[in-house]
Amino acid sequence: MSNVRTRFAPSPTGGLHLGGVRTALFSYLYAKKHKGQFVLRIEDTDQNRYVEGAEQYIIDCLTWCGIAPDEGPHVEGGEHHPYRQSERKETYKQYAQQLVDAGHAYYAFDTQEELEAKRAEVKLHNEHGTFQYDSTNRLHLNNSLRLTSDEVAKLINEGVPYVIRIKMPENELITFQDMIRGEISNESSLVDDKVLLKADGMPTYHLAVVVDDYLMKITHAFRGEEWLPSAPVHIKLWEYLGWKNEMPQWAHLPLILKPDGNGKLSKRDGDRLGFPVFAMNWTDPKTNELATGFKELGFLPEAFINLLAMLGWSSGEEKELFSKEELIQLFSMDRVHKGGAKFDFEKAKWFNHEWIKHQSAELLLNDVKAILVKHHVEITSDEALCSIISLVKDRCTLLGDFYTQCVYFYESPKSIEIEAIQPKWNEDKKNFFVKIQSLFNDVSDWNMNEIETCFKHLATEMNIKVGELQLPFRVMLVGGKFGPGVFQIAEMIGKENTIARINTTLNLL
RNA sequence: GCCGCGUUGGUCAAUCGGUUAAGACGCCUCCCUUUCACGGAGGAAUGACGAGUUCGACUCUCGUACGUGGUACCA
């Protein structure tokens, strides 16, 4: 039994972003590859940003992707409940206190306004300067490092709000190993004394990750590259808390960038360029604004995780199409790219197209059925639908395409693209289609071969090229220039429908 | 500004000191198909720049440029 434990620790603040899903995916793959556990922890320590429903939504997304966590707030059992940080408030407080007692952290009474004023002041003198709460000025600020213990006790007794900050060491090179990037070093004096415990008693991310990763026995911690700059704080915390030997191995994943321009991919980019950024539909409870998800746009979860896996990771071989099981087997952190990857929606669609093509009709059945039912198409036989699916799936990039590609098997086309016929239309052709109706009527065994023979026979007899007749025939049956072989379609929709559709179009011409 | 991280065709990427620098997406041409696709064949297009190390550098080192992240009582 392996002891590998990874976690995905999102904040329930809104839709689940591509980058988030990928972090979850890599964590899942790594855990599963090593026969370990993948846990979900909800980092809801910022009460201002908390969004109702976001937690369940995250769970739904992971489940849809097929990477459901083994442990989490939603899973019964699980040794480390609660998995919601807001419910572990007291635990963090205790460790923050331990840090203060050991002299690695201190109380700070400066108000946010005071600090903002300091920052503004520095900016005033030096446009590029930054006020840092660090060793150079912490002794001039309103904290327990400067105040006497009596003064501190008095302030606390009076109920003056305070935060607890880490006391970063001076002139120390903080070094750690990143599974993707190798050794990373930071000069301790350059990182400031981050707040560990906020005035409302909630921990900040910095304290919470460390405490929870330790308590939840996380062995490998993967997160986005944006966390790299604060890693030294976490490293020191692991050390100060006395857990250095149990510190997980870190991997900071490259960012997913916007397709054009530069920067991190955001929901806005999706809106602007016309593609989803969230895994599933997300409706903002405040604005009621709906953001379309990959699922609802018609992506297969298999394709979705496949394309995400290939953004930043590659197997080293030519193959690009992988099932989840294959990914689990092949995945390794040292094949993850260091640089960020721009998201390419065209390639994303290609993955989905490939998955639809390779998926069996039986597996596609339920999804396709749902789409047709949504459009009020009556489906009588699953078996027939499966044959139809096999016939058209090569032509579908998104699941929604199945509607256009399947309806005409069930209903007469609502509109006929007669512009496609008209230019080359003439009396001879018209006569052909008039005559073919009665000939079709006499076909006893209605199958594609018989239909084709009958069709070609008359064409030859009337001295018209078969090819010139096939296009009009197709448009009559399906309404436009698309779909599989015409005779195949004619067979499947049946003799009566075929004749009726010819007749309908003839009246339009 | 400071600090961190990065940089192979338009995009995703292979290569881990010696190759004509893979492959995929997209684009273009052709074949198949008198539909749309699938499939097949081919094409255009790449190592940011400059030094060094080396018999030899896309691969190692340094510098520059550029990009990106952080610089919150947000994660």
Coordinates of C-alpha atoms (C1' of nucleotides) in Angstrom, one line a residue:
Chain A
M1 CA 0.0 0.0 0.0
S2 CA 1.4 3.3 -1.1
N3 CA 1.2 6.3 1.1
V4 CA 1.1 8.9 -1.7
R5 CA -1.6 11.4 -1.0
T6 CA -2.3 14.5 -3.2
R7 CA -4.9 17.1 -2.8
F8 CA -6.8 19.7 -4.8
A9 CA -7.5 22.7 -2.7
P10 CA -9.7 25.2 -4.6
S11 CA -11.5 28.2 -3.2
P12 CA -15.2 28.1 -3.7
T13 CA -15.4 31.5 -5.4
G14 CA -17.0 30.7 -8.7
G15 CA -16.6 28.6 -11.8
L16 CA -13.9 26.0 -12.1
H17 CA -11.3 27.2 -14.4
L18 CA -9.3 25.1 -16.9
G19 CA -6.2 25.7 -14.9
G20 CA -7.9 24.5 -11.8
V21 CA -9.1 21.3 -13.5
R22 CA -5.7 20.6 -14.8
T23 CA -4.1 21.0 -11.4
A24 CA -6.8 18.6 -10.0
L25 CA -6.1 16.2 -12.9
F26 CA -2.4 16.1 -12.4
S27 CA -2.9 15.6 -8.7
Y28 CA -5.4 12.8 -9.4
L29 CA -3.2 11.1 -12.0
Y30 CA -0.2 11.2 -9.8
A31 CA -2.1 9.8 -6.8
K32 CA -3.6 7.0 -8.9
K33 CA -0.4 6.2 -10.6
H34 CA 1.1 5.5 -7.2
K35 CA -2.0 3.8 -5.9
G36 CA -2.5 6.6 -3.4
Q37 CA -5.4 8.9 -2.5
F38 CA -6.6 12.1 -4.0
V39 CA -8.3 14.5 -1.6
L40 CA -10.4 17.5 -2.0
R41 CA -10.0 20.3 0.5
I42 CA -12.1 23.5 0.3
E43 CA -10.2 26.6 1.0
D44 CA -12.9 28.9 2.1
T45 CA -11.0 31.1 4.5
D46 CA -11.9 34.3 2.7
Q47 CA -15.5 35.0 3.9
N48 CA -15.8 37.9 1.5
R49 CA -15.2 35.9 -1.6
Y50 CA -17.2 32.8 -0.6
V51 CA -19.9 32.0 -3.2
E52 CA -22.9 29.9 -2.4
G53 CA -23.0 26.7 -4.4
A54 CA -19.5 26.8 -5.6
E55 CA -18.4 23.9 -3.5
Q56 CA -21.0 21.5 -4.9
Y57 CA -20.2 22.8 -8.3
I58 CA -16.5 21.9 -8.0
I59 CA -17.4 18.4 -6.9
D60 CA -19.8 18.1 -9.8
C61 CA -17.1 19.2 -12.2
L62 CA -14.5 16.7 -10.9
T63 CA -17.0 14.0 -11.0
W64 CA -18.0 14.8 -14.5
C65 CA -14.3 14.7 -15.5
G66 CA -13.9 11.3 -13.9
I67 CA -11.5 12.4 -11.3
A68 CA -13.6 12.4 -8.2
P69 CA -11.7 12.7 -5.0
D70 CA -11.3 9.8 -2.6
E71 CA -11.7 12.1 0.4
G72 CA -13.4 15.5 0.8
P73 CA -16.3 17.3 2.4
H74 CA -18.7 15.3 0.3
V75 CA -17.3 11.9 1.1
E76 CA -18.4 9.9 4.1
G77 CA -15.6 8.3 6.1
G78 CA -12.3 10.0 5.4
E79 CA -10.0 10.3 8.3
H80 CA -9.4 14.0 8.2
H81 CA -12.7 15.6 8.5
P82 CA -13.6 18.4 8.3
Y83 CA -12.2 19.1 4.8
R84 CA -13.6 22.7 4.8
Q85 CA -11.1 25.1 6.2
S86 CA -13.7 27.4 7.6
E87 CA -14.6 24.5 9.9
R88 CA -11.0 24.1 11.1
K89 CA -10.6 27.6 12.3
E90 CA -9.6 26.6 15.9
T91 CA -6.9 24.3 14.7
Y92 CA -5.1 27.0 12.8
K93 CA -5.3 29.4 15.7
Q94 CA -3.6 26.8 17.9
Y95 CA -0.7 26.5 15.6
A96 CA -0.4 30.2 15.1
Q97 CA -0.2 30.5 18.8
Q98 CA 2.5 27.8 18.9
L99 CA 4.5 29.8 16.4
V100 CA 4.1 33.0 18.5
D101 CA 5.2 31.2 21.6
A102 CA 8.3 29.9 19.8
G103 CA 9.2 33.3 18.6
H104 CA 8.6 32.6 15.0
A105 CA 5.6 34.7 14.7
Y106 CA 4.2 37.8 16.4
Y107 CA 1.1 39.9 17.0
A108 CA 0.6 42.9 14.8
F109 CA -1.9 45.6 15.6
D110 CA -1.5 47.8 12.6
T111 CA -4.8 48.4 10.9
Q112 CA -5.3 47.9 7.2
E113 CA -5.7 51.7 6.8
E114 CA -2.4 52.3 8.5
L115 CA -0.6 49.9 6.3
E116 CA -2.2 51.3 3.2
A117 CA -1.1 54.7 4.2
K118 CA 2.5 53.4 4.6
R119 CA 2.3 51.9 1.2
A120 CA 1.0 55.1 -0.3
E121 CA 3.7 57.0 1.4
V122 CA 6.5 54.9 0.0
K123 CA 4.9 55.2 -3.4
L124 CA 5.0 59.0 -3.0
H125 CA 8.7 59.1 -2.6
N126 CA 9.5 56.4 -5.0
E127 CA 7.1 55.4 -7.8
H128 CA 8.5 51.9 -8.0
G129 CA 9.1 51.4 -4.3
T130 CA 7.1 48.9 -2.2
F131 CA 6.4 49.0 1.4
Q132 CA 7.3 45.6 2.9
Y133 CA 6.4 44.4 6.4
D134 CA 9.8 42.9 7.0
S135 CA 12.9 42.8 9.1
T136 CA 13.9 46.3 8.0
N137 CA 10.9 48.0 9.5
R138 CA 9.0 45.6 11.7
L139 CA 10.6 47.1 14.7
H140 CA 9.0 50.5 13.8
L141 CA 5.6 49.1 13.5
N142 CA 2.8 48.4 15.9
N143 CA 3.5 44.8 16.9
S144 CA 4.6 42.6 19.7
L145 CA 8.2 42.7 18.6
R146 CA 8.4 46.4 19.5
L147 CA 5.8 46.6 22.2
T148 CA 6.4 45.3 25.7
S149 CA 4.6 42.2 26.7
D150 CA 2.4 44.2 29.1
E151 CA 1.4 46.5 26.3
V152 CA 0.6 43.6 24.1
A153 CA -1.5 41.9 26.8
K154 CA -3.3 45.1 27.4
L155 CA -4.2 45.6 23.8
I156 CA -5.4 42.1 23.4
N157 CA -7.5 42.3 26.6
E158 CA -9.1 45.5 25.3
G159 CA -10.1 43.6 22.3
V160 CA -8.0 45.5 19.8
P161 CA -8.0 43.5 16.6
Y162 CA -4.7 41.9 15.7
V163 CA -3.2 39.6 13.1
I164 CA -0.4 37.1 13.6
R165 CA 2.5 37.5 11.2
I166 CA 5.4 35.1 10.5
K167 CA 8.8 36.5 11.4
M168 CA 10.9 35.8 8.4
P169 CA 14.6 35.2 9.1
E170 CA 17.2 37.7 7.9
N171 CA 19.8 36.8 5.3
E172 CA 19.0 33.2 4.8
L173 CA 18.9 31.4 1.5
I174 CA 15.7 29.5 1.5
T175 CA 16.0 26.6 -0.9
F176 CA 13.7 23.8 -1.9
Q177 CA 13.3 21.2 -4.6
D178 CA 10.5 21.5 -7.1
M179 CA 9.6 18.3 -9.0
I180 CA 9.4 20.3 -12.2
R181 CA 11.9 23.1 -11.8
G182 CA 14.5 21.6 -9.7
E183 CA 16.2 23.7 -7.0
I184 CA 14.6 27.0 -6.3
S185 CA 16.1 29.6 -3.9
N186 CA 15.0 32.8 -2.4
E187 CA 16.7 35.3 -0.2
S188 CA 14.7 35.4 3.0
S189 CA 15.1 39.1 3.6
L190 CA 13.3 39.8 0.4
V191 CA 10.1 38.1 1.4
D192 CA 7.9 39.9 3.9
D193 CA 6.3 38.9 7.1
K194 CA 3.1 37.4 5.7
V195 CA 0.0 37.4 7.8
L196 CA -0.8 34.0 9.1
L197 CA -3.9 34.6 11.1
K198 CA -6.3 37.3 10.1
A199 CA -8.1 39.7 12.4
D200 CA -11.3 37.6 12.0
G201 CA -9.5 34.6 13.4
M202 CA -9.3 32.9 10.0
P203 CA -6.0 31.7 8.7
T204 CA -4.6 33.0 5.5
Y205 CA -3.7 30.5 2.8
H206 CA -0.1 30.4 3.9
L207 CA -0.9 29.0 7.4
A208 CA -3.8 26.9 6.2
V209 CA -2.0 25.0 3.5
V210 CA 0.8 24.1 5.7
V211 CA -1.3 23.0 8.6
D212 CA -3.7 21.0 6.5
D213 CA -1.1 19.4 4.2
Y214 CA 0.6 18.2 7.4
L215 CA -2.5 17.1 9.2
M216 CA -4.0 15.4 6.1
K217 CA -0.7 13.7 5.5
I218 CA -0.3 15.1 2.0
T219 CA 2.9 13.8 0.4
H220 CA 2.9 15.7 -2.9
A221 CA 1.5 19.2 -3.2
F222 CA 0.8 20.4 -6.7
R223 CA -0.4 23.9 -7.4
G224 CA -0.1 26.7 -10.0
E225 CA 3.0 28.5 -10.7
E226 CA 1.6 31.7 -9.2
W227 CA 2.4 30.2 -5.8
L228 CA 6.1 30.0 -6.4
P229 CA 6.9 33.4 -4.9
S230 CA 5.3 32.5 -1.6
A231 CA 6.8 29.1 -1.4
P232 CA 9.6 30.3 0.9
V233 CA 7.0 31.3 3.5
H234 CA 5.6 27.8 3.4
I235 CA 9.0 26.2 3.6
K236 CA 9.8 28.2 6.7
L237 CA 6.4 27.3 8.2
W238 CA 7.1 23.6 7.8
E239 CA 10.3 24.1 9.5
Y240 CA 9.1 26.4 12.3
L241 CA 6.2 24.0 13.1
G242 CA 8.7 21.2 13.4
W243 CA 7.5 19.2 10.5
K244 CA 10.2 19.6 8.0
N245 CA 10.7 15.9 7.6
E246 CA 7.1 15.5 6.6
M247 CA 7.0 18.3 4.1
P248 CA 5.4 17.2 0.8
Q249 CA 7.2 17.3 -2.4
W250 CA 6.3 20.4 -4.4
A251 CA 5.5 20.9 -8.0
H252 CA 4.5 24.2 -9.4
L253 CA 2.5 23.7 -12.6
P254 CA 3.0 26.0 -15.5
L255 CA 0.2 28.5 -16.2
I256 CA -2.4 28.2 -18.9
L257 CA -2.2 31.4 -21.0
K258 CA -4.6 33.2 -23.2
P259 CA -4.4 32.3 -26.9
D260 CA -3.7 35.8 -28.1
G261 CA -1.7 38.4 -26.3
N262 CA -0.3 37.5 -23.0
G263 CA -1.2 36.6 -19.5
K264 CA -3.1 34.0 -17.6
L265 CA -6.2 32.7 -19.3
S266 CA -9.3 34.2 -17.7
K267 CA -13.0 33.9 -18.0
R268 CA -13.1 37.2 -19.9
D269 CA -10.8 35.8 -22.6
G270 CA -13.3 33.0 -23.2
D271 CA -16.1 35.4 -23.5
R272 CA -14.1 37.6 -25.8
L273 CA -12.9 34.8 -28.1
G274 CA -15.9 32.6 -27.9
F275 CA -14.9 29.5 -26.0
P276 CA -15.6 28.2 -22.5
V277 CA -13.1 28.5 -19.7
F278 CA -15.1 26.6 -17.1
A279 CA -15.5 22.8 -17.0
M280 CA -19.3 23.1 -16.6
N281 CA -21.9 25.7 -16.8
W282 CA -21.7 28.2 -14.0
T283 CA -24.3 30.8 -13.1
D284 CA -23.1 33.5 -10.9
P285 CA -25.6 33.7 -8.1
K286 CA -25.2 37.4 -7.7
T287 CA -25.4 38.6 -11.3
N288 CA -27.3 35.6 -12.6
E289 CA -24.8 35.6 -15.5
L290 CA -24.3 32.2 -17.1
A291 CA -20.9 31.0 -18.3
T292 CA -21.0 28.1 -20.6
G293 CA -18.9 25.1 -19.7
F294 CA -17.1 22.5 -21.8
K295 CA -19.6 19.9 -20.8
E296 CA -22.6 21.8 -22.0
L297 CA -20.8 22.9 -25.2
G298 CA -20.7 19.3 -26.1
F299 CA -17.3 18.0 -24.9
L300 CA -16.8 14.5 -23.8
P301 CA -15.2 14.3 -20.4
E302 CA -12.6 11.9 -21.8
A303 CA -11.7 14.4 -24.4
F304 CA -11.6 17.2 -21.9
I305 CA -9.1 15.6 -19.6
N306 CA -7.1 14.4 -22.5
L307 CA -6.7 17.8 -23.9
L308 CA -5.9 19.3 -20.5
A309 CA -3.3 16.6 -19.9
M310 CA -1.6 17.5 -23.1
L311 CA -1.4 21.2 -22.1
G312 CA 1.9 21.2 -20.2
W313 CA 2.6 17.5 -20.3
S314 CA 3.5 15.1 -23.0
S315 CA 4.3 11.4 -23.0
G316 CA 7.5 11.9 -25.1
E317 CA 6.0 9.8 -27.9
E318 CA 3.9 10.7 -30.8
K319 CA 0.7 9.6 -29.4
E320 CA -1.7 12.3 -28.2
L321 CA -4.9 10.5 -27.6
F322 CA -5.0 8.9 -24.2
S323 CA -7.6 7.4 -22.0
K324 CA -7.7 8.2 -18.3
E325 CA -6.2 4.8 -17.6
E326 CA -3.3 5.3 -20.0
L327 CA -2.7 8.7 -18.5
I328 CA -2.5 7.2 -15.0
Q329 CA 0.0 4.8 -16.2
L330 CA 2.2 7.2 -18.2
F331 CA 2.0 10.4 -16.2
S332 CA 5.1 11.7 -14.6
M333 CA 5.9 15.1 -13.2
D334 CA 9.3 15.3 -14.8
R335 CA 7.7 15.3 -18.2
V336 CA 5.7 18.4 -17.3
H337 CA 6.8 21.5 -19.2
K338 CA 8.2 24.4 -17.3
G339 CA 6.8 27.1 -19.5
G340 CA 3.2 28.2 -19.7
A341 CA 1.1 27.0 -22.6
K342 CA -1.3 29.1 -24.6
F343 CA -4.8 27.6 -24.9
D344 CA -5.8 26.7 -28.4
F345 CA -9.5 26.1 -28.7
E346 CA -9.2 24.6 -32.2
K347 CA -6.9 21.9 -30.9
A348 CA -9.3 21.4 -28.0
K349 CA -12.1 20.7 -30.5
W350 CA -9.9 18.4 -32.4
F351 CA -9.5 16.3 -29.3
N352 CA -13.2 16.1 -28.9
H353 CA -13.7 15.2 -32.5
E354 CA -11.2 12.4 -32.2
W355 CA -12.9 11.1 -29.1
I356 CA -16.3 11.1 -30.7
K357 CA -14.9 9.3 -33.7
H358 CA -13.3 6.6 -31.6
Q359 CA -16.1 6.2 -29.1
S360 CA -18.5 3.4 -29.8
A361 CA -22.1 4.3 -30.8
E362 CA -23.3 2.5 -27.7
L363 CA -21.2 4.8 -25.4
L364 CA -22.4 7.8 -27.3
L365 CA -26.0 6.7 -27.2
N366 CA -27.1 8.4 -24.0
D367 CA -25.6 11.7 -24.8
V368 CA -27.0 11.8 -28.3
K369 CA -30.4 10.7 -27.1
A370 CA -30.4 13.5 -24.6
I371 CA -29.7 16.0 -27.3
L372 CA -32.4 14.7 -29.6
V373 CA -34.9 14.6 -26.8
K374 CA -34.1 18.2 -25.9
H375 CA -35.1 19.0 -29.5
H376 CA -38.3 17.0 -29.1
V377 CA -37.2 14.3 -31.5
E378 CA -39.0 11.1 -30.8
I379 CA -36.8 8.1 -30.5
T380 CA -38.3 4.7 -30.8
S381 CA -35.4 2.3 -31.0
D382 CA -32.0 2.5 -29.4
E383 CA -30.7 0.0 -31.9
A384 CA -31.6 2.2 -34.9
L385 CA -30.2 5.3 -33.2
C386 CA -26.9 3.4 -32.7
S387 CA -26.7 2.6 -36.4
I388 CA -27.4 6.3 -37.2
I389 CA -24.7 7.4 -34.7
S390 CA -22.1 5.1 -36.3
L391 CA -23.0 6.6 -39.6
V392 CA -22.6 10.2 -38.6
K393 CA -20.2 10.4 -35.8
D394 CA -17.2 11.1 -38.0
R395 CA -19.0 14.4 -38.9
C396 CA -19.5 15.6 -35.3
T397 CA -17.0 17.7 -33.5
L398 CA -19.2 18.7 -30.6
L399 CA -22.0 16.6 -29.2
G400 CA -24.5 19.2 -30.3
D401 CA -23.6 18.4 -33.9
F402 CA -25.4 15.2 -33.6
Y403 CA -28.7 17.0 -33.8
T404 CA -28.1 18.4 -37.3
Q405 CA -26.6 15.1 -38.4
C406 CA -29.4 12.9 -37.0
V407 CA -32.7 14.8 -37.2
Y408 CA -33.4 14.1 -40.8
F409 CA -33.5 10.4 -40.0
Y410 CA -36.5 11.1 -37.8
E411 CA -38.2 14.1 -39.3
S412 CA -38.6 15.7 -42.7
P413 CA -36.2 18.6 -43.0
K414 CA -37.8 21.8 -41.7
S415 CA -36.1 23.8 -44.5
I416 CA -34.7 22.7 -47.8
E417 CA -31.7 24.4 -49.2
I418 CA -33.1 24.7 -52.7
E419 CA -30.4 27.2 -53.7
A420 CA -28.1 24.1 -53.8
I421 CA -30.3 22.5 -56.4
Q422 CA -31.7 25.4 -58.5
P423 CA -28.6 26.5 -60.5
K424 CA -28.4 23.2 -62.4
W425 CA -32.1 22.3 -62.2
N426 CA -33.9 21.5 -65.5
E427 CA -37.0 19.7 -66.9
D428 CA -35.1 16.5 -67.4
K429 CA -34.1 16.3 -63.8
K430 CA -37.6 17.2 -62.8
N431 CA -39.0 14.4 -64.9
F432 CA -36.5 12.0 -63.4
F433 CA -37.7 12.7 -59.9
V434 CA -41.3 12.5 -61.0
K435 CA -40.7 9.1 -62.5
I436 CA -38.4 7.8 -59.7
Q437 CA -41.2 8.1 -57.2
S438 CA -43.3 5.4 -58.8
L439 CA -40.3 3.2 -59.5
F440 CA -39.3 3.5 -55.8
N441 CA -42.8 2.6 -55.0
D442 CA -42.4 -0.7 -56.8
V443 CA -39.2 -1.6 -55.0
S444 CA -40.1 -4.7 -53.0
D445 CA -36.9 -5.0 -50.9
W446 CA -36.1 -1.5 -49.7
N447 CA -32.4 -1.5 -49.1
M448 CA -29.6 0.7 -50.3
N449 CA -28.4 -1.5 -53.0
E450 CA -31.8 -1.9 -54.6
I451 CA -32.5 1.8 -54.3
E452 CA -29.2 2.7 -55.9
T453 CA -29.7 0.2 -58.7
C454 CA -33.1 1.5 -59.4
F455 CA -31.9 5.1 -59.3
K456 CA -29.0 4.5 -61.6
H457 CA -31.0 2.5 -64.0
L458 CA -33.4 5.3 -64.5
A459 CA -30.7 7.8 -64.8
T460 CA -29.0 5.8 -67.5
E461 CA -32.2 5.3 -69.3
M462 CA -32.9 9.0 -69.3
N463 CA -29.4 9.8 -70.2
I464 CA -28.6 11.9 -67.1
K465 CA -25.4 11.7 -65.2
V466 CA -26.0 9.9 -61.9
G467 CA -23.8 12.4 -60.1
E468 CA -25.9 15.3 -61.2
L469 CA -28.9 13.7 -59.6
Q470 CA -27.4 12.7 -56.3
L471 CA -27.0 16.1 -55.0
P472 CA -30.6 17.2 -55.5
F473 CA -31.7 13.8 -54.1
R474 CA -29.6 14.4 -51.0
V475 CA -30.9 17.9 -50.5
M476 CA -34.5 16.5 -50.8
L477 CA -33.8 13.9 -48.1
V478 CA -31.7 15.9 -45.6
G479 CA -32.4 19.5 -46.4
G480 CA -28.8 20.4 -47.3
K481 CA -25.4 19.4 -48.5
F482 CA -24.3 17.1 -45.7
G483 CA -24.7 13.6 -44.3
P484 CA -23.6 10.1 -45.2
G485 CA -24.4 8.3 -48.5
V486 CA -27.8 9.2 -50.0
F487 CA -28.9 5.7 -50.7
Q488 CA -28.0 4.7 -47.1
I489 CA -30.2 7.5 -45.9
A490 CA -33.0 6.6 -48.2
E491 CA -32.9 3.0 -46.9
M492 CA -33.0 4.2 -43.3
I493 CA -35.8 6.7 -43.6
G494 CA -37.9 4.2 -45.5
K495 CA -39.7 4.1 -48.8
E496 CA -42.7 6.3 -47.9
N497 CA -40.6 9.0 -46.4
T498 CA -38.2 9.0 -49.3
I499 CA -41.0 9.5 -51.8
A500 CA -42.8 12.0 -49.7
R501 CA -39.6 14.1 -49.3
I502 CA -39.0 14.0 -53.1
N503 CA -42.5 15.2 -53.7
T504 CA -42.2 18.0 -51.1
T505 CA -39.1 19.4 -52.7
L506 CA -40.5 19.1 -56.2
N507 CA -43.3 21.4 -55.2
L508 CA -40.8 24.0 -54.1
L509 CA -38.9 24.1 -57.3
Chain B
rG1 C1' 11.0 49.1 -9.5
rC2 C1' 12.3 44.6 -6.8
rC3 C1' 12.1 39.3 -6.5
rG4 C1' 10.8 34.5 -8.7
rC5 C1' 10.0 31.6 -13.0
rG6 C1' 10.2 30.8 -18.1
rU7 C1' 11.6 31.2 -23.8
rU8 C1' 12.1 25.1 -30.0
rG9 C1' 7.4 26.8 -36.4
rG10 C1' 1.0 30.9 -35.6
rU11 C1' -0.3 27.1 -31.4
rC12 C1' 0.8 22.3 -28.4
rA13 C1' 5.4 20.0 -28.4
rA14 C1' 10.0 15.7 -29.1
rU15 C1' 15.2 16.1 -28.5
rC16 C1' 18.1 15.5 -22.5
rG17 C1' 26.3 17.5 -26.6
rG18 C1' 26.8 14.8 -32.6
rU19 C1' 19.4 14.1 -36.1
rU20 C1' 18.1 16.3 -42.9
rA21 C1' 15.4 19.6 -35.4
rA22 C1' 10.1 14.3 -34.6
rG23 C1' 4.9 14.5 -34.3
rA24 C1' 0.0 17.0 -33.6
rC25 C1' -3.4 21.3 -34.3
rG26 C1' -4.4 25.1 -37.8
rC27 C1' -3.3 26.7 -43.0
rC28 C1' -2.4 25.4 -48.4
rU29 C1' -2.3 21.6 -52.7
rC30 C1' -3.7 16.9 -54.5
rC31 C1' -6.2 11.9 -54.2
rC32 C1' -10.8 9.6 -52.5
rU33 C1' -16.0 11.3 -52.5
rU34 C1' -20.2 14.7 -58.0
rU35 C1' -22.7 16.3 -50.3
rC36 C1' -20.3 17.2 -45.7
rA37 C1' -16.9 14.6 -43.2
rC38 C1' -13.4 10.4 -42.5
rG39 C1' -9.1 8.6 -44.8
rG40 C1' -4.6 9.0 -47.8
rA41 C1' -0.3 11.8 -50.2
rG42 C1' 2.4 16.3 -50.2
rG43 C1' 3.6 21.6 -48.9
rA44 C1' 4.8 26.3 -46.4
rA45 C1' 6.5 27.4 -41.4
rU46 C1' 10.9 26.7 -35.8
rG47 C1' 15.8 26.7 -31.8
rA48 C1' 14.8 35.2 -28.9
rC49 C1' 19.8 37.6 -29.2
rG50 C1' 25.1 37.9 -27.8
rA51 C1' 29.2 35.8 -25.6
rG52 C1' 31.7 31.7 -23.6
rU53 C1' 32.8 26.1 -22.5
rU54 C1' 33.6 22.1 -26.2
rC55 C1' 36.5 18.7 -31.7
rG56 C1' 31.1 19.7 -31.8
rA57 C1' 25.6 23.2 -28.7
rC58 C1' 18.6 23.7 -29.5
rU59 C1' 20.8 21.0 -25.5
rC60 C1' 25.9 23.3 -20.5
rU61 C1' 27.5 28.5 -18.3
rC62 C1' 27.0 33.8 -18.3
rG63 C1' 24.8 38.3 -20.0
rU64 C1' 20.9 40.9 -22.7
rA65 C1' 16.0 41.0 -24.5
rC66 C1' 11.2 39.5 -24.1
rG67 C1' 7.3 37.1 -21.6
rU68 C1' 4.9 35.7 -17.2
rG69 C1' 3.9 35.4 -11.9
rG70 C1' 4.4 37.6 -7.1
rU71 C1' 5.0 42.1 -4.5
rA72 C1' -2.9 42.1 0.0
rC73 C1' -5.8 40.7 6.9
rC74 C1' -7.2 37.0 -2.0
rA75 C1' -6.4 32.5 -3.0

